Amino acid sequence: MAETPPLRAHTVAVHAGRPPHDIDQPLNVPITMASTYVAGGAKEYGRYANDSWTAFEETLGALEGGRALAFASGMAAIVAVLDLVSDSTVIAARHSYQGTVGMLGDLEARGRLRARLVDISDTAAVTAAIDDETALVWIESPTNPAMEVADIAAIAEAAHAAGVRVVVDNTFATPILQRPLELGADIVVHSATKYLAGHSDLLMGAVVVADPELYDVLKGRRDLTGAVPGAFEAWLALRGLRTLPLRVERASANAAELARRLSDHPALTEVRYPGLGAMVAIVVAGGADPADLVVRSTEVWTHATSLGGVESTFERRRRWRTEATTIPEGLIRLSVGIEDVEDLWRDLAGALDRIAG
Ligand code: PLP
């Protein structure tokens, strides 16, 4: 008999993490508001288990091709993974999310690890940096907000040959566009706050791994640290995850069209769009002041940090003191939403025309 083909992402996103198809079962896992459970079972306490986390984890795990663990935020997930390292070197993308770079710096200052920042799009430089002291290669692809893209498969092959683990922050691409575990990565991390949840209404993170032993170690760390999400956040994040493929497709199509139209705008010196996803970086000629004027001059686009919501937001990244100084002062990061692309274009082009004219 022919084997049943595996379900595809649109179907997995909708169907995974649901109760069985039995009479009177609800279609959605109900929210369990409980800090503890009657003793003697598998759950025991609210820091160890919650059915809404499990439903979210089953769905994300199925999309990424591994086993997921939900965390209180993306940073909580990142810290749980960095906690695997002690007294060795982490090679990381120089333009990783500023919180990741900040955490690496903090751990280095306290003598917990050594951080070596590299251009993650330069595979030869990344692999050349791996030595006997390296424990982890930290990839972000595309990077936030430089939009560099890494060759995950090539880096993973070189890292594994040296016995080094590879982590990919898959927040920008999502499992709809990039499945790092299939490309050879050992660990995927997410700020689920962004595309996975998708509605700018909660903070959550996730770690996904294929290796059961690594899963147990990370689950053990989460049990101890208590960096767990609330049940309602997990329920909302799963509700968002149901439409992830649709949102990513629509937002990516909008982003590709905007990047194309922006490419010859006279107010810009650069448009960075790696050809996937819904994040675009534009560099405004003249630096911080004209860029600040642009982000104050729109009606549809909202000036706000964070990204990955249904609504389009943008931000001049160097307004943060902690952003890498290699990011241009005039760089505005666009998180393109699912609105009508003509409305997005008219609003953004109007703001850019103001400073170009
Ligand atoms: N990773 C990336 C790529 C991010 O953009 C962010 C937040 O902006 C994080 C991790 C941290 O996630 P959170 O804000 O959910 O802690």
Coordinates of C-alpha atoms and ligand atoms in Angstrom, one line a residue:
M1 CA 0.0 0.0 0.0
A2 CA 1.3 3.5 -0.8
E3 CA 2.4 5.5 2.2
T4 CA 0.3 8.4 3.3
P5 CA 2.2 11.6 2.4
P6 CA 3.1 13.8 5.4
L7 CA 0.7 16.8 5.9
R8 CA 1.9 20.1 4.6
A9 CA 2.4 23.3 6.6
H10 CA -1.0 24.9 5.9
T11 CA -2.7 21.7 7.2
V12 CA -0.3 21.1 10.1
A13 CA -0.8 24.7 11.3
V14 CA -4.5 24.2 11.4
H15 CA -4.8 20.6 12.7
A16 CA -1.8 19.9 15.0
G17 CA -2.3 20.3 18.8
R18 CA -6.0 19.6 18.9
P19 CA -8.0 17.2 21.1
P20 CA -8.9 13.9 19.5
H21 CA -11.9 13.8 17.1
D22 CA -14.2 12.2 19.7
I23 CA -17.8 13.0 20.5
D24 CA -18.1 16.1 22.7
Q25 CA -14.4 16.9 22.6
P26 CA -13.9 20.6 22.2
L27 CA -12.0 21.6 18.9
N28 CA -9.6 23.7 20.9
V29 CA -7.6 22.7 24.0
P30 CA -9.3 24.7 26.8
I31 CA -7.3 27.2 28.8
T32 CA -6.2 25.6 32.1
M33 CA -5.8 28.2 34.8
A34 CA -4.2 26.2 37.5
S35 CA -0.9 26.5 39.4
T36 CA -1.1 22.9 40.6
Y37 CA -2.7 19.6 39.8
V38 CA -3.9 16.7 41.9
A39 CA -0.8 14.8 42.9
G40 CA 0.5 11.5 41.4
G41 CA 0.2 12.2 37.7
A42 CA 2.5 13.5 34.9
K43 CA 1.8 17.2 35.5
E44 CA 2.0 17.9 39.2
Y45 CA 2.8 21.7 39.2
G46 CA 2.1 24.7 36.9
R47 CA 5.8 25.4 36.4
Y48 CA 6.2 22.0 34.8
A49 CA 3.2 21.5 32.6
N50 CA 0.2 23.2 31.1
D51 CA -2.1 21.9 28.3
S52 CA -2.1 25.2 26.4
W53 CA 1.7 25.1 26.2
T54 CA 1.6 21.5 25.0
A55 CA -0.9 22.3 22.3
F56 CA 1.3 25.2 21.1
E57 CA 4.4 23.1 21.3
E58 CA 2.9 20.2 19.4
T59 CA 1.9 22.6 16.6
L60 CA 5.2 24.5 16.4
G61 CA 7.2 21.2 16.8
A62 CA 5.3 19.7 13.8
L63 CA 6.0 22.9 11.7
E64 CA 9.7 22.9 12.5
G65 CA 10.2 19.1 12.4
G66 CA 11.2 18.7 16.0
R67 CA 10.0 19.0 19.7
A68 CA 9.2 22.4 20.9
L69 CA 9.3 24.0 24.4
A70 CA 7.4 27.2 25.1
F71 CA 9.1 30.0 27.1
A72 CA 8.0 33.3 28.6
S73 CA 9.7 35.3 25.9
G74 CA 12.2 35.0 23.1
M75 CA 15.0 36.2 25.4
A76 CA 14.0 33.5 28.0
A77 CA 14.4 30.9 25.2
I78 CA 17.7 32.4 24.2
V79 CA 19.0 32.4 27.7
A80 CA 18.0 28.7 28.2
V81 CA 20.1 27.8 25.2
L82 CA 23.1 29.9 26.2
D83 CA 22.9 28.3 29.6
L84 CA 24.1 25.0 27.9
V85 CA 27.5 26.7 27.5
S86 CA 30.1 27.2 30.2
D87 CA 33.7 28.2 29.9
S88 CA 33.8 27.9 26.1
T89 CA 33.3 30.1 23.0
V90 CA 30.1 31.0 21.2
I91 CA 30.5 32.2 17.7
A92 CA 27.6 34.5 16.9
A93 CA 26.2 36.6 14.1
R94 CA 27.6 40.1 14.6
H95 CA 24.2 41.6 13.7
S96 CA 22.1 39.2 15.8
Y97 CA 19.2 40.8 17.6
Q98 CA 20.6 43.4 20.0
G99 CA 19.3 41.5 23.1
T100 CA 21.2 38.4 22.0
V101 CA 24.4 40.3 21.5
G102 CA 23.7 42.1 24.9
M103 CA 23.2 38.8 26.7
L104 CA 26.4 37.3 25.1
G105 CA 28.3 40.4 26.4
D106 CA 26.7 40.1 29.8
L107 CA 27.7 36.4 30.1
E108 CA 31.2 37.2 28.8
A109 CA 31.7 40.0 31.3
R110 CA 30.7 37.6 34.1
G111 CA 33.2 35.0 32.9
R112 CA 30.6 32.5 31.8
L113 CA 31.6 32.2 28.2
R114 CA 33.6 34.0 25.4
A115 CA 31.7 35.5 22.5
R116 CA 33.2 35.9 19.1
L117 CA 31.1 38.0 16.7
V118 CA 31.3 37.3 13.0
D119 CA 29.7 38.2 9.7
I120 CA 27.3 35.3 9.5
S121 CA 26.9 35.7 5.7
D122 CA 30.6 35.0 5.3
T123 CA 30.6 31.2 5.6
A124 CA 34.4 30.9 5.3
A125 CA 34.9 33.4 8.1
V126 CA 32.3 31.6 10.3
T127 CA 33.9 28.2 9.8
A128 CA 37.4 29.6 10.2
A129 CA 36.4 31.0 13.6
I130 CA 35.6 27.5 14.9
D131 CA 38.3 26.1 17.1
D132 CA 38.8 23.6 20.0
E133 CA 37.2 26.1 22.5
T134 CA 34.0 26.5 20.5
A135 CA 30.8 25.1 21.9
L136 CA 28.1 26.8 19.8
V137 CA 27.6 28.7 16.6
W138 CA 24.7 31.1 16.9
I139 CA 23.1 31.9 13.6
E140 CA 20.4 34.4 13.0
S141 CA 19.1 34.4 9.4
P142 CA 18.1 36.9 8.1
T143 CA 19.7 39.0 10.8
N144 CA 17.9 41.8 12.7
P145 CA 18.1 44.4 11.3
A146 CA 21.0 44.1 8.8
M147 CA 19.1 41.4 6.8
E148 CA 22.2 39.2 6.2
V149 CA 21.5 35.6 5.2
A150 CA 23.6 32.6 6.4
D151 CA 24.3 29.4 4.6
I152 CA 22.9 27.2 7.5
A153 CA 23.6 23.9 5.8
A154 CA 27.3 24.7 5.1
I155 CA 27.9 26.2 8.6
A156 CA 26.2 23.2 10.2
E157 CA 28.3 20.7 8.3
A158 CA 31.6 22.5 9.3
A159 CA 30.4 22.9 12.9
H160 CA 29.4 19.3 13.3
A161 CA 32.7 18.1 11.8
A162 CA 34.3 19.9 14.8
G163 CA 31.7 18.6 17.3
V164 CA 30.1 22.0 17.7
R165 CA 26.4 22.6 18.0
V166 CA 24.5 25.0 15.8
V167 CA 21.6 27.2 16.9
V168 CA 19.4 29.2 14.5
D169 CA 17.2 32.1 15.6
N170 CA 14.4 31.5 13.0
T171 CA 12.2 34.5 14.2
F172 CA 12.4 36.4 10.8
A173 CA 12.0 33.5 8.4
T174 CA 9.6 31.3 10.4
P175 CA 9.2 27.5 9.7
I176 CA 7.1 28.4 6.7
L177 CA 10.2 29.7 4.8
Q178 CA 13.1 28.0 6.5
R179 CA 13.3 24.8 8.5
P180 CA 16.8 24.9 10.2
L181 CA 16.6 21.4 11.7
E182 CA 16.3 19.9 8.2
L183 CA 19.3 22.0 7.1
G184 CA 21.4 20.4 9.9
A185 CA 20.9 22.9 12.8
D186 CA 20.6 21.3 16.3
I187 CA 18.5 24.0 18.0
V188 CA 15.9 26.5 16.7
V189 CA 14.9 29.5 18.8
H190 CA 12.0 31.9 18.3
S191 CA 10.7 35.1 19.6
A192 CA 7.1 33.8 19.3
T193 CA 6.1 37.3 20.2
K194 CA 6.6 38.0 16.5
Y195 CA 5.3 36.0 13.5
L196 CA 4.3 32.9 15.3
A197 CA 1.8 34.7 17.5
G198 CA 1.4 37.4 14.9
H199 CA -0.9 40.0 16.5
S200 CA 1.4 42.1 18.7
D201 CA -0.6 41.2 21.8
L202 CA 1.7 38.9 23.8
L203 CA 5.3 38.0 24.7
M204 CA 6.5 34.4 24.2
G205 CA 9.4 32.4 23.1
A206 CA 10.2 28.8 22.0
V207 CA 13.1 26.4 21.5
V208 CA 12.8 23.5 19.1
V209 CA 15.2 20.5 19.0
A210 CA 15.2 17.1 17.3
D211 CA 17.5 15.3 19.9
P212 CA 15.4 13.8 22.8
E213 CA 18.3 14.1 25.2
L214 CA 18.7 17.8 24.4
Y215 CA 15.0 18.2 24.8
D216 CA 15.1 16.7 28.3
V217 CA 18.0 18.9 29.3
L218 CA 16.2 22.1 28.1
K219 CA 12.9 21.0 29.7
G220 CA 14.8 20.4 32.9
R221 CA 16.3 23.9 32.7
R222 CA 12.8 25.4 32.1
D223 CA 11.4 23.5 35.1
L224 CA 14.1 25.0 37.3
T225 CA 14.2 28.5 36.0
G226 CA 10.5 28.9 35.6
A227 CA 10.8 31.0 32.5
V228 CA 7.3 29.7 31.4
P229 CA 4.5 31.5 29.5
G230 CA 1.1 32.1 31.0
A231 CA -1.7 29.7 29.8
F232 CA -3.6 32.5 28.1
E233 CA -0.5 33.7 26.2
A234 CA 0.1 30.1 25.0
W235 CA -3.6 29.8 23.9
L236 CA -3.4 33.1 22.0
A237 CA -0.1 32.2 20.4
L238 CA -1.6 28.9 19.2
R239 CA -4.6 30.8 17.8
G240 CA -2.1 33.0 15.9
L241 CA -0.1 30.0 14.7
R242 CA -3.2 28.6 13.0
T243 CA -2.9 31.3 10.4
L244 CA 0.9 31.6 10.2
P245 CA 1.3 30.2 6.6
L246 CA -1.4 32.5 5.3
R247 CA 0.0 35.6 7.1
V248 CA 3.6 34.8 6.0
E249 CA 2.6 34.4 2.4
R250 CA 0.6 37.5 2.2
A251 CA 3.1 39.7 4.2
S252 CA 6.0 38.3 2.1
A253 CA 4.2 39.1 -1.1
N254 CA 3.6 42.7 0.1
A255 CA 7.2 43.0 1.2
A256 CA 8.6 41.8 -2.1
E257 CA 6.4 44.3 -4.0
L258 CA 7.4 47.2 -1.7
A259 CA 11.1 46.3 -1.9
R260 CA 10.8 46.3 -5.7
R261 CA 9.1 49.7 -5.8
L262 CA 11.4 51.2 -3.1
S263 CA 14.6 50.1 -5.0
D264 CA 14.8 53.3 -7.1
H265 CA 13.3 55.8 -4.6
P266 CA 15.5 58.9 -4.6
A267 CA 15.2 59.4 -0.8
L268 CA 17.0 56.0 -0.2
T269 CA 20.6 55.0 -0.5
E270 CA 19.9 51.3 0.1
V271 CA 17.1 48.7 0.2
R272 CA 17.9 45.4 1.9
Y273 CA 15.5 42.6 1.1
P274 CA 17.0 39.1 1.1
G275 CA 14.2 37.7 -1.2
L276 CA 12.3 35.9 1.6
G277 CA 10.0 37.0 4.4
A278 CA 8.3 40.2 5.2
M279 CA 11.2 42.2 6.8
V280 CA 12.8 44.9 4.7
A281 CA 15.5 47.4 5.7
I282 CA 15.8 50.8 4.0
V283 CA 18.5 53.3 4.4
V284 CA 17.4 57.0 4.2
A285 CA 19.8 59.4 2.7
G286 CA 21.0 62.0 5.2
G287 CA 20.9 59.8 8.3
A288 CA 18.9 60.1 11.5
D289 CA 17.0 63.3 11.1
P290 CA 15.3 62.6 7.7
A291 CA 14.7 59.0 8.8
D292 CA 13.0 60.2 12.0
L293 CA 10.8 62.5 9.9
V294 CA 9.8 59.6 7.8
V295 CA 8.7 57.5 10.7
R296 CA 6.6 60.4 12.1
S297 CA 4.9 61.1 8.8
T298 CA 2.7 58.1 8.1
E299 CA -0.9 57.1 8.9
V300 CA -1.0 53.4 8.1
W301 CA 2.5 52.5 9.2
T302 CA 3.1 52.7 13.0
H303 CA 6.4 53.7 14.5
A304 CA 7.0 50.9 17.0
T305 CA 9.6 48.4 17.9
S306 CA 9.0 44.7 17.6
L307 CA 7.7 43.1 14.4
G308 CA 5.8 40.2 12.8
G309 CA 2.3 41.4 13.5
V310 CA -0.6 41.6 11.0
E311 CA -0.1 45.4 11.0
S312 CA 2.8 47.2 9.3
T313 CA 5.3 48.8 11.7
F314 CA 8.7 50.4 11.2
E315 CA 11.5 51.7 13.3
R316 CA 14.8 53.6 13.0
R317 CA 16.9 51.1 14.7
R318 CA 19.8 53.4 15.8
R319 CA 17.4 55.2 18.1
W320 CA 18.4 52.4 20.5
R321 CA 21.7 53.1 22.2
T322 CA 22.3 49.3 22.2
E323 CA 22.0 48.8 18.5
A324 CA 25.3 47.9 16.7
T325 CA 27.1 51.0 15.5
T326 CA 27.7 49.2 12.1
I327 CA 23.9 49.7 11.4
P328 CA 23.5 53.0 9.5
E329 CA 21.9 55.9 11.4
G330 CA 19.3 56.2 8.6
L331 CA 18.3 52.6 8.6
I332 CA 14.6 52.0 9.0
R333 CA 13.5 48.4 9.6
L334 CA 10.1 47.7 8.0
S335 CA 7.9 44.9 9.3
V336 CA 5.5 44.5 6.5
G337 CA 2.0 43.5 7.5
I338 CA -0.9 41.9 5.6
E339 CA -2.8 45.1 4.7
D340 CA -3.5 46.1 1.1
V341 CA -0.1 46.7 -0.6
E342 CA -1.4 49.8 -2.4
D343 CA -2.3 51.5 0.9
L344 CA 1.1 50.6 2.4
W345 CA 2.9 52.0 -0.7
R346 CA 0.9 55.2 -0.9
D347 CA 1.5 56.0 2.8
L348 CA 5.2 55.1 2.8
A349 CA 6.0 56.6 -0.5
G350 CA 4.2 59.8 0.6
A351 CA 6.5 60.1 3.7
L352 CA 9.6 59.4 1.6
D353 CA 8.6 61.9 -1.1
R354 CA 8.4 64.6 1.6
I355 CA 12.1 64.3 2.4
A356 CA 13.2 63.6 -1.2
G357 CA 11.4 66.7 -2.5
Ligands
PLP1 N1 15.2 37.2 18.3 C1 14.9 38.1 17.4 C2 15.3 37.9 16.0 C3 14.1 39.2 17.8 O1 13.8 40.2 16.9 C4 13.7 39.4 19.2 C5 13.0 40.5 19.6 O2 12.9 41.5 19.0 C6 14.1 38.4 20.1 C7 14.8 37.3 19.6 C8 13.7 38.5 21.5 O3 12.4 38.1 21.7 P1 11.4 38.7 22.9 O4 11.3 40.1 22.7 O5 10.2 37.9 22.6 O6 12.1 38.3 24.2

